PDB file of C-alpha atoms in Angstrom:
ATOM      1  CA  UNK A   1     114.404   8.717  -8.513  1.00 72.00           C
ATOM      2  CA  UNK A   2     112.054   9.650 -10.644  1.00 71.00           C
ATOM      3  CA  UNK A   3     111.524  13.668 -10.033  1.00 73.00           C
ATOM      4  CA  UNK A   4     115.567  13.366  -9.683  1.00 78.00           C
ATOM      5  CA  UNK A   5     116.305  12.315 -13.614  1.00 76.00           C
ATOM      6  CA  UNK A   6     113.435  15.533 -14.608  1.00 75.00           C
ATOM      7  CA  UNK A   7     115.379  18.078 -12.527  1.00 75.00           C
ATOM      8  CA  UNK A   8     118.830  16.530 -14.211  1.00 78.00           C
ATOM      9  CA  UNK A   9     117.209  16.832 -17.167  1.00 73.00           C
ATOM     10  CA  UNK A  10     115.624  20.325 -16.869  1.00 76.00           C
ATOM     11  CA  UNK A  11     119.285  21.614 -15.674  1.00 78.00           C
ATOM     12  CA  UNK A  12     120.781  19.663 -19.005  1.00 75.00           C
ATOM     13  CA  UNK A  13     118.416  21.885 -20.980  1.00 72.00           C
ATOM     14  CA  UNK A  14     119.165  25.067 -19.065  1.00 72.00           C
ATOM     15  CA  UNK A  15     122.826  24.650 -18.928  1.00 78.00           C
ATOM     16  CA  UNK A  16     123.623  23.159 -22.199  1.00 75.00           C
ATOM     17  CA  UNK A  17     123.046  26.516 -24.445  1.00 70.00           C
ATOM     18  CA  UNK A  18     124.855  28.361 -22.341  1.00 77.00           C
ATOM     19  CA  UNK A  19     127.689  25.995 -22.371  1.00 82.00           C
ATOM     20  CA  UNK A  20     127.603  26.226 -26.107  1.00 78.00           C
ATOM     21  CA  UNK A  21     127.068  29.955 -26.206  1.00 76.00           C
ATOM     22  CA  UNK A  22     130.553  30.402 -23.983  1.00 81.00           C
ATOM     23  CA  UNK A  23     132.524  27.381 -26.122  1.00 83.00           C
ATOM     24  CA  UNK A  24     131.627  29.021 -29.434  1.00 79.00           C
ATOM     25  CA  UNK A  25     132.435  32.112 -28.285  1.00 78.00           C
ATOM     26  CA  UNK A  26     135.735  31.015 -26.660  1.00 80.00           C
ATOM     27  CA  UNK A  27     136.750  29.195 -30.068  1.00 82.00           C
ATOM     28  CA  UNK A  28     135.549  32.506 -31.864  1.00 77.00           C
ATOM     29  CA  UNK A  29     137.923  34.355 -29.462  1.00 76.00           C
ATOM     30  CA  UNK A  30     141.054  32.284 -29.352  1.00 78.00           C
ATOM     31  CA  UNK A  31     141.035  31.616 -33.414  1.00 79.00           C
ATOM     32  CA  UNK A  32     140.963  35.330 -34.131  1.00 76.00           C
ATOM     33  CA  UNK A  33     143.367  36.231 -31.646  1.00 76.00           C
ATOM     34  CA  UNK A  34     145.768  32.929 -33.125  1.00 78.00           C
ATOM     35  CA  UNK A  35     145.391  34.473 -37.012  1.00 78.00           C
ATOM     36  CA  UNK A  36     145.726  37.791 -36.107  1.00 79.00           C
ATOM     37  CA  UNK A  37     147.818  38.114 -32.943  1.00 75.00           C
ATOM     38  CA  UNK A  38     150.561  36.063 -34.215  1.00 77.00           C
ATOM     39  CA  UNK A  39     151.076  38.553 -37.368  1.00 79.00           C
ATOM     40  CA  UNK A  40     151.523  41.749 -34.935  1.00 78.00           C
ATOM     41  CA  UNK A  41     153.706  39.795 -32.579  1.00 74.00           C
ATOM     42  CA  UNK A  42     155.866  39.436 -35.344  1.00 77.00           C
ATOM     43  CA  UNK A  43     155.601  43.110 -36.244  1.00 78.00           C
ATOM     44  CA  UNK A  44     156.058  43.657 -32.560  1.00 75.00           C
ATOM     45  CA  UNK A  45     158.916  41.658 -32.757  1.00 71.00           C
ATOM     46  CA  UNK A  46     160.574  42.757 -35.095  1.00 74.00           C
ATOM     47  CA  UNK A  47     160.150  46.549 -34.614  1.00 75.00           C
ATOM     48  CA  UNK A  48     160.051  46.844 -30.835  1.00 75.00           C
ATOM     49  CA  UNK A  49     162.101  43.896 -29.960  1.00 71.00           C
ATOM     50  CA  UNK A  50     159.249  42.897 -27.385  1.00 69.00           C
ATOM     51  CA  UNK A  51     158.929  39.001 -27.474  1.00 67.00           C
ATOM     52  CA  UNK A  52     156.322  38.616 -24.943  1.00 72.00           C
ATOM     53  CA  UNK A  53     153.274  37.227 -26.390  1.00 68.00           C
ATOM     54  CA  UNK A  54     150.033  39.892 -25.437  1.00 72.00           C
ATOM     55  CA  UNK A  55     146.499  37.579 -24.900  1.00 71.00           C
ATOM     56  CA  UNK A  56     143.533  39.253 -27.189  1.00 72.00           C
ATOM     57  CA  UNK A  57     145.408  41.489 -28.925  1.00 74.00           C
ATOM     58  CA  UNK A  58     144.569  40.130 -32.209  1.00 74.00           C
ATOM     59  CA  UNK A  59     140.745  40.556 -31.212  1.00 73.00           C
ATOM     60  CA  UNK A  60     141.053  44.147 -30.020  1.00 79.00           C
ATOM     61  CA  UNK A  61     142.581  44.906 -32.906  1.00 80.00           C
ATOM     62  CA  UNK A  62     140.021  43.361 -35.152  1.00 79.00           C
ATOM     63  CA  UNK A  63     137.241  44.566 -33.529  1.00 82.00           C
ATOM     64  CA  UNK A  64     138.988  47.820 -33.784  1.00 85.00           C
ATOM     65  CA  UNK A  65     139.953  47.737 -37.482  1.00 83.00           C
ATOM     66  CA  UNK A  66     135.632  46.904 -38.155  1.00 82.00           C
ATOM     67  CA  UNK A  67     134.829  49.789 -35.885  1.00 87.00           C
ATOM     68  CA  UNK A  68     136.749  52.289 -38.224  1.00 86.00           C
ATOM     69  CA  UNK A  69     135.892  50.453 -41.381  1.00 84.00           C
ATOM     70  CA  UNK A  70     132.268  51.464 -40.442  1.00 83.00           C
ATOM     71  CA  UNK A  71     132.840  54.793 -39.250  1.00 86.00           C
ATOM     72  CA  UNK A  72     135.105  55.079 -42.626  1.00 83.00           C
ATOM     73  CA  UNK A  73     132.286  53.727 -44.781  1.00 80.00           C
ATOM     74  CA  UNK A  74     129.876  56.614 -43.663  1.00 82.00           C
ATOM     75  CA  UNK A  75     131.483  58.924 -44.369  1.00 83.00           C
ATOM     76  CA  UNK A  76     131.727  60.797 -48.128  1.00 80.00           C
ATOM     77  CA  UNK A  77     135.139  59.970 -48.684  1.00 82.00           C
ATOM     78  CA  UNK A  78     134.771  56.715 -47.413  1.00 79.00           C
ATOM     79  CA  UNK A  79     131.468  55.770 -49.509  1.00 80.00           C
ATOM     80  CA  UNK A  80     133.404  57.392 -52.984  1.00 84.00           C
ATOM     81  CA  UNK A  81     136.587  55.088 -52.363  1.00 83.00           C
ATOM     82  CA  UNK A  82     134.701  52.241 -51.532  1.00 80.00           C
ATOM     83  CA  UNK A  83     132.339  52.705 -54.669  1.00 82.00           C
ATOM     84  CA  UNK A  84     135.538  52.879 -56.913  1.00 85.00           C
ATOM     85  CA  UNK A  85     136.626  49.862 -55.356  1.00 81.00           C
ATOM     86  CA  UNK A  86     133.478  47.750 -56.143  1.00 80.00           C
ATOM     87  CA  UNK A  87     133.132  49.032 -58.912  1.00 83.00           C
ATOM     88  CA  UNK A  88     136.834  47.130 -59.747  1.00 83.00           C
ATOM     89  CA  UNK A  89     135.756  43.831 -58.070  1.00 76.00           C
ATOM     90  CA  UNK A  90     132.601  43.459 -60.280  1.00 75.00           C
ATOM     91  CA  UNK A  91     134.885  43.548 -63.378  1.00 81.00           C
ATOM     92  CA  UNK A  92     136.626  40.947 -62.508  1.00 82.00           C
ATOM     93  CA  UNK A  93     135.656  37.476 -63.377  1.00 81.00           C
ATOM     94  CA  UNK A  94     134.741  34.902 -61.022  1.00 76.00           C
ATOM     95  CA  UNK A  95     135.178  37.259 -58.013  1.00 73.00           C
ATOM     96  CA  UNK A  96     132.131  39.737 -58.667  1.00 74.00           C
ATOM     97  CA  UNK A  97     130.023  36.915 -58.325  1.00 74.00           C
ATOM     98  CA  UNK A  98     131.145  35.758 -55.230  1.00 74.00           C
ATOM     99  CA  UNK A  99     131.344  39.587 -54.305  1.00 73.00           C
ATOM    100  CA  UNK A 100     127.796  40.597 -55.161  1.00 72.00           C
ATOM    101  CA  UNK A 101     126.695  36.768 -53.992  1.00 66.00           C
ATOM    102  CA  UNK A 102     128.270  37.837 -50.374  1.00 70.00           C
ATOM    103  CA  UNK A 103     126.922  41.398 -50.009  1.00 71.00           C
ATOM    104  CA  UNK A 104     123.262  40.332 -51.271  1.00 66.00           C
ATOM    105  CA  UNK A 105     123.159  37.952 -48.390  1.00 63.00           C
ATOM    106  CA  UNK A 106     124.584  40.281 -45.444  1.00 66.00           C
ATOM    107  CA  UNK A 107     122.576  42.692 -46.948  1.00 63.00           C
ATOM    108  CA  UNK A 108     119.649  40.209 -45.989  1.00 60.00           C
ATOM    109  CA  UNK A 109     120.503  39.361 -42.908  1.00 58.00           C
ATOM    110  CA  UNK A 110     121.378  42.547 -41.604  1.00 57.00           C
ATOM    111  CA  UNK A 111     118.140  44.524 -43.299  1.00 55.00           C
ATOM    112  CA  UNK A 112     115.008  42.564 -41.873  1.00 52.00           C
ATOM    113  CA  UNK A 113     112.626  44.938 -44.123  1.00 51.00           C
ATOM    114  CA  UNK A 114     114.432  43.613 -46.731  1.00 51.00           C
ATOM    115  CA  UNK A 115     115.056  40.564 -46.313  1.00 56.00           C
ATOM    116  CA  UNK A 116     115.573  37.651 -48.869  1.00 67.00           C
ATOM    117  CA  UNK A 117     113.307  35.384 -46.254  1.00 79.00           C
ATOM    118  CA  UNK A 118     110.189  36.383 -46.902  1.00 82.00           C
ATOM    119  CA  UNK A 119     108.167  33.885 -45.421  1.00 91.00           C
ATOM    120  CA  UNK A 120     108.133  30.196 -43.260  1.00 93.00           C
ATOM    121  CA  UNK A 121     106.565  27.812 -45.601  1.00 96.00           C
ATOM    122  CA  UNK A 122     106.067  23.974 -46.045  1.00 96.00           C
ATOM    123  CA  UNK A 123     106.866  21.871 -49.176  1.00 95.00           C
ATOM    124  CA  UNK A 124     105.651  18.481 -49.608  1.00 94.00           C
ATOM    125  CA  UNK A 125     109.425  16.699 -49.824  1.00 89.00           C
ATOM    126  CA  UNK A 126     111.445  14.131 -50.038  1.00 88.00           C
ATOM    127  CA  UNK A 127     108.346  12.515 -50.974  1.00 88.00           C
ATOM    128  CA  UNK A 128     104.450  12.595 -50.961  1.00 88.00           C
ATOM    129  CA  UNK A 129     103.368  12.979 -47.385  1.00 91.00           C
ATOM    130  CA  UNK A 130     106.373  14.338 -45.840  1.00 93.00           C
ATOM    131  CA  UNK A 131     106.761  18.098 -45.567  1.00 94.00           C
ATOM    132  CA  UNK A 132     110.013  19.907 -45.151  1.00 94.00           C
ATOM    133  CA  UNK A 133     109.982  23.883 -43.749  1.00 94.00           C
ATOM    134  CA  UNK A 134     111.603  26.423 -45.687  1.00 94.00           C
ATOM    135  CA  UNK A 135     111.903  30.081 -46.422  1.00 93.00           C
ATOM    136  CA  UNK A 136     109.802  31.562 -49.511  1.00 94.00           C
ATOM    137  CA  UNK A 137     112.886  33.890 -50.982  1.00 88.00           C
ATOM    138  CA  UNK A 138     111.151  35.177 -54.319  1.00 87.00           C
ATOM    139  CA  UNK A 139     110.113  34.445 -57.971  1.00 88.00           C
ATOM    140  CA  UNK A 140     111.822  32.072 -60.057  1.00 91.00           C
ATOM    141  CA  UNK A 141     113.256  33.012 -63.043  1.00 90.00           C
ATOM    142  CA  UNK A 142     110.866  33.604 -65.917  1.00 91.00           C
ATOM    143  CA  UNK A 143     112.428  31.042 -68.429  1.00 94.00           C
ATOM    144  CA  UNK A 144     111.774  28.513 -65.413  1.00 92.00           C
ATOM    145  CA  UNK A 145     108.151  29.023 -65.921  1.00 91.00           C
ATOM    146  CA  UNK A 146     108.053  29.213 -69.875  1.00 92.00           C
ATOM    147  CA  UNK A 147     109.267  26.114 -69.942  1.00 92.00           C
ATOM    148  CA  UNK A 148     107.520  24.156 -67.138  1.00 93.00           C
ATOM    149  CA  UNK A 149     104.444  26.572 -68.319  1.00 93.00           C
ATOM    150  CA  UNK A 150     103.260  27.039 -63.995  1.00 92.00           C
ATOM    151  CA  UNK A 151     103.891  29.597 -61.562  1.00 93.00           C
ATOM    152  CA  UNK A 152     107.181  28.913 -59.764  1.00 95.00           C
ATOM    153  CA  UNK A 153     108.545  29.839 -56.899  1.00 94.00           C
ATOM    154  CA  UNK A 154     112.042  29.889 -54.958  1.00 93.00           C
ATOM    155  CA  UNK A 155     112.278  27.899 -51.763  1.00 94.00           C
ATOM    156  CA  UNK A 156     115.431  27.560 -49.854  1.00 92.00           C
ATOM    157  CA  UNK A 157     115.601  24.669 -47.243  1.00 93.00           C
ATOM    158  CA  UNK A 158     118.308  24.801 -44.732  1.00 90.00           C
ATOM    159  CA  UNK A 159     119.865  22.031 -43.148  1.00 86.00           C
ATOM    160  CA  UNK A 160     119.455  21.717 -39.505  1.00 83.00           C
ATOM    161  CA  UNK A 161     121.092  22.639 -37.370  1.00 79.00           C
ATOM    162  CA  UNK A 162     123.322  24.715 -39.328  1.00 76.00           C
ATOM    163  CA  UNK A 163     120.496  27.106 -41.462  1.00 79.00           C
ATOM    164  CA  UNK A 164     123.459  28.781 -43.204  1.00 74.00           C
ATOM    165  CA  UNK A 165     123.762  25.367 -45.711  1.00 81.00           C
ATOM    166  CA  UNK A 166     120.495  24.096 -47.677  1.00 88.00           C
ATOM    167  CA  UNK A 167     119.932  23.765 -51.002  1.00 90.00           C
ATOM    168  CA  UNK A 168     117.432  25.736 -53.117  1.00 92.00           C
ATOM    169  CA  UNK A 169     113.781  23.702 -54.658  1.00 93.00           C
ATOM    170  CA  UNK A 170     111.782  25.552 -57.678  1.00 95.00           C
ATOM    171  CA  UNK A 171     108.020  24.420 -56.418  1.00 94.00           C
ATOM    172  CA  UNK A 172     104.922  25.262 -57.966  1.00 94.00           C
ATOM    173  CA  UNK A 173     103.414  28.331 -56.102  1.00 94.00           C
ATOM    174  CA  UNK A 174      99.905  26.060 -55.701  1.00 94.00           C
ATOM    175  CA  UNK A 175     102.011  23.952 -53.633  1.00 94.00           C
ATOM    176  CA  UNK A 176     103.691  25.853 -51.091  1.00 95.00           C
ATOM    177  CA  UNK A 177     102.201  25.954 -47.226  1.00 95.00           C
ATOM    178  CA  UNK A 178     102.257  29.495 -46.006  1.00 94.00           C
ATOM    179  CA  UNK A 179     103.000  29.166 -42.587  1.00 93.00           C
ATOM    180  CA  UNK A 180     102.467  32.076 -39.837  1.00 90.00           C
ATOM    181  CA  UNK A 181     105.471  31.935 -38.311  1.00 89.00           C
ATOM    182  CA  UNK A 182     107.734  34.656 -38.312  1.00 87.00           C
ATOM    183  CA  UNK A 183     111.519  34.458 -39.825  1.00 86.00           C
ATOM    184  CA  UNK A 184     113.183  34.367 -36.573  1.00 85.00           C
ATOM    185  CA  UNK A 185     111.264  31.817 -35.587  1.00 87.00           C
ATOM    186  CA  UNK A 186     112.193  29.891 -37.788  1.00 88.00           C
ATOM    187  CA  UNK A 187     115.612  30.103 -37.608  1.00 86.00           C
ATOM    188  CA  UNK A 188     115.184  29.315 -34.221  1.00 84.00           C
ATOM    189  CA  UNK A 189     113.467  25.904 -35.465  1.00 86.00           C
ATOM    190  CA  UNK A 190     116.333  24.712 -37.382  1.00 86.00           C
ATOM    191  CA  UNK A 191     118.790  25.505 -35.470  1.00 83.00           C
ATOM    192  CA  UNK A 192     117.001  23.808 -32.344  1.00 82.00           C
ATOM    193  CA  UNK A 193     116.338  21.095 -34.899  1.00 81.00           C
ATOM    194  CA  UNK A 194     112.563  21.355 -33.338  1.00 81.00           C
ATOM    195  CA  UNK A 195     113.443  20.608 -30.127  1.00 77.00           C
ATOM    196  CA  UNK A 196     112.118  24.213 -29.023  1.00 74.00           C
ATOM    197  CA  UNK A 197     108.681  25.149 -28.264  1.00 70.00           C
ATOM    198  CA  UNK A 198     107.603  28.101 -30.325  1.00 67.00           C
ATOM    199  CA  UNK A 199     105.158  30.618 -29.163  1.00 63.00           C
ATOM    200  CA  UNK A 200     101.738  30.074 -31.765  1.00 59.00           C
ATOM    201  CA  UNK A 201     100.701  32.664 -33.821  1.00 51.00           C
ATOM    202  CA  UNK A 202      96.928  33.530 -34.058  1.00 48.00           C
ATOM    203  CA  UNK A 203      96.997  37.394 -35.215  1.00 45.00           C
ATOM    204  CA  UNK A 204      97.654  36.199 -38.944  1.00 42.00           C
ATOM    205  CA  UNK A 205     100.465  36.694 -41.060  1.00 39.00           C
ATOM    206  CA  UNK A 206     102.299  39.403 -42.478  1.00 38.00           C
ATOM    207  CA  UNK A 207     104.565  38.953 -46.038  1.00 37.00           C
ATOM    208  CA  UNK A 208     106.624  41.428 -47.334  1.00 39.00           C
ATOM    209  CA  UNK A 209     107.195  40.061 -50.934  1.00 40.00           C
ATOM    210  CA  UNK A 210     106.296  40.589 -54.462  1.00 43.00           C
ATOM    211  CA  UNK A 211     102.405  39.654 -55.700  1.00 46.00           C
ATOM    212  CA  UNK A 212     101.556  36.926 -52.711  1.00 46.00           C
ATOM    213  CA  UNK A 213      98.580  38.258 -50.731  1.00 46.00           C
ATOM    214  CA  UNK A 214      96.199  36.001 -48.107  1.00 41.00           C
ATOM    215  CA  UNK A 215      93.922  35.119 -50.992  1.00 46.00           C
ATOM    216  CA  UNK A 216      97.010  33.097 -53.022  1.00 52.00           C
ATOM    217  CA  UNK A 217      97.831  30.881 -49.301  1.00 46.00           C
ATOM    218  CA  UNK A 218      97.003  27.505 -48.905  1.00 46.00           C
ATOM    219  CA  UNK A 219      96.417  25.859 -45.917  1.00 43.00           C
TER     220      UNK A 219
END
């Protein structure tokens, strides 16, 4: 009975994030096809007189429409328009923000040498004693230091398991736990919420930040 529950187990474990893979997917699928398909069946409609509804047409299209967007973008023509046009969205108030906000971060994600994570590290928070992971993202702001007169740093802390969602911690740069594990990893950890097994790490560390070198790391 016993070896029966450990294989049920071991088959929940295999099964389950592929299950979630499909389902996410699936939802991904249908609500882009709902948004979008439903607009050019009404174009269809209206201009062809064809009422039949046509599954994943929304999604091709999509998928299409980012395809050429790309191809657009590398191009000369492409790169001047799109310059003029950000050049109008960071004039206007409240929306350059969220513009530049937006880009800086899929600029992060999608650029791993330059990427705002710079390094797995471990805070000592909520409290004495406890320690929270998080990713080292830079220097805080100089007026930050001035006026706390100690070497801060930025730490962002995701929430688990959703890493997208944290909230961001100034913490003295004596106090921060440079860990050796590498960015992906964790991701991996929060989104697992530390239920996976990650592979150790005994051929150091590597950082690619501003002034932090192994002679600065504690622990």
């Amino acid at each position: 009975m016993k070896h029966l529950r450990n294989f049920f187990f071991t088959g929940l474990l295999v099964l389950l994030p592929i299950i979630i893979s499909i389902k996410l997917f699936v939802w991904g699928f249908e609500k882009a096809d709902q948004i979008l398909g439903n607009l050019l069946h009404q174009i269809i409609l209206r201009y062809f007189n064809f009422s039949k509804p046509i599954p994943g047409l929304g999604l091709a299209v999509l998928v299409i429409l980012i395809t050429l967007t790309g191809i657009f973008a590398k191009h000369y023509i492409g790169k001047k328009l799109l310059s003029i046009g950000e050049m109008i969205l960071v004039k206007i108030p409240i929306l350059n923000g969220i513009y530049n906000t937006t880009k800086q971060i899929m600029e992060s994600f999608s650029n791993k040498e330059k990427s705002a994570f710079r390094k797995v590290v471990l805070i000592e928070y909520p409290r004495p004693g406890i320690f929270s992971p998080g990713f080292l993202t830079g220097d805080t702001p100089a007026e930050a230091n001035d006026k706390t007169d100690k070497r801060l740093v930025n730490v962002f802390v995701p929430t688990s398991p959703n890493p997208t969602t944290g909230f961001l911690v100034f913490v003295p740069f004596e106090d921060v736990i440079m860990l050796d594990m590498s960015i992906d990893d964790g991701f991996k950890l929060f989104i697992s919420a530390g239920v996976i097994k990650l592979k150790e790490n005994n051929g150091g560390y590597s950082f690619n930040g501003p002034s932090f070198d192994r002679g600065d790391v504690k622990g």
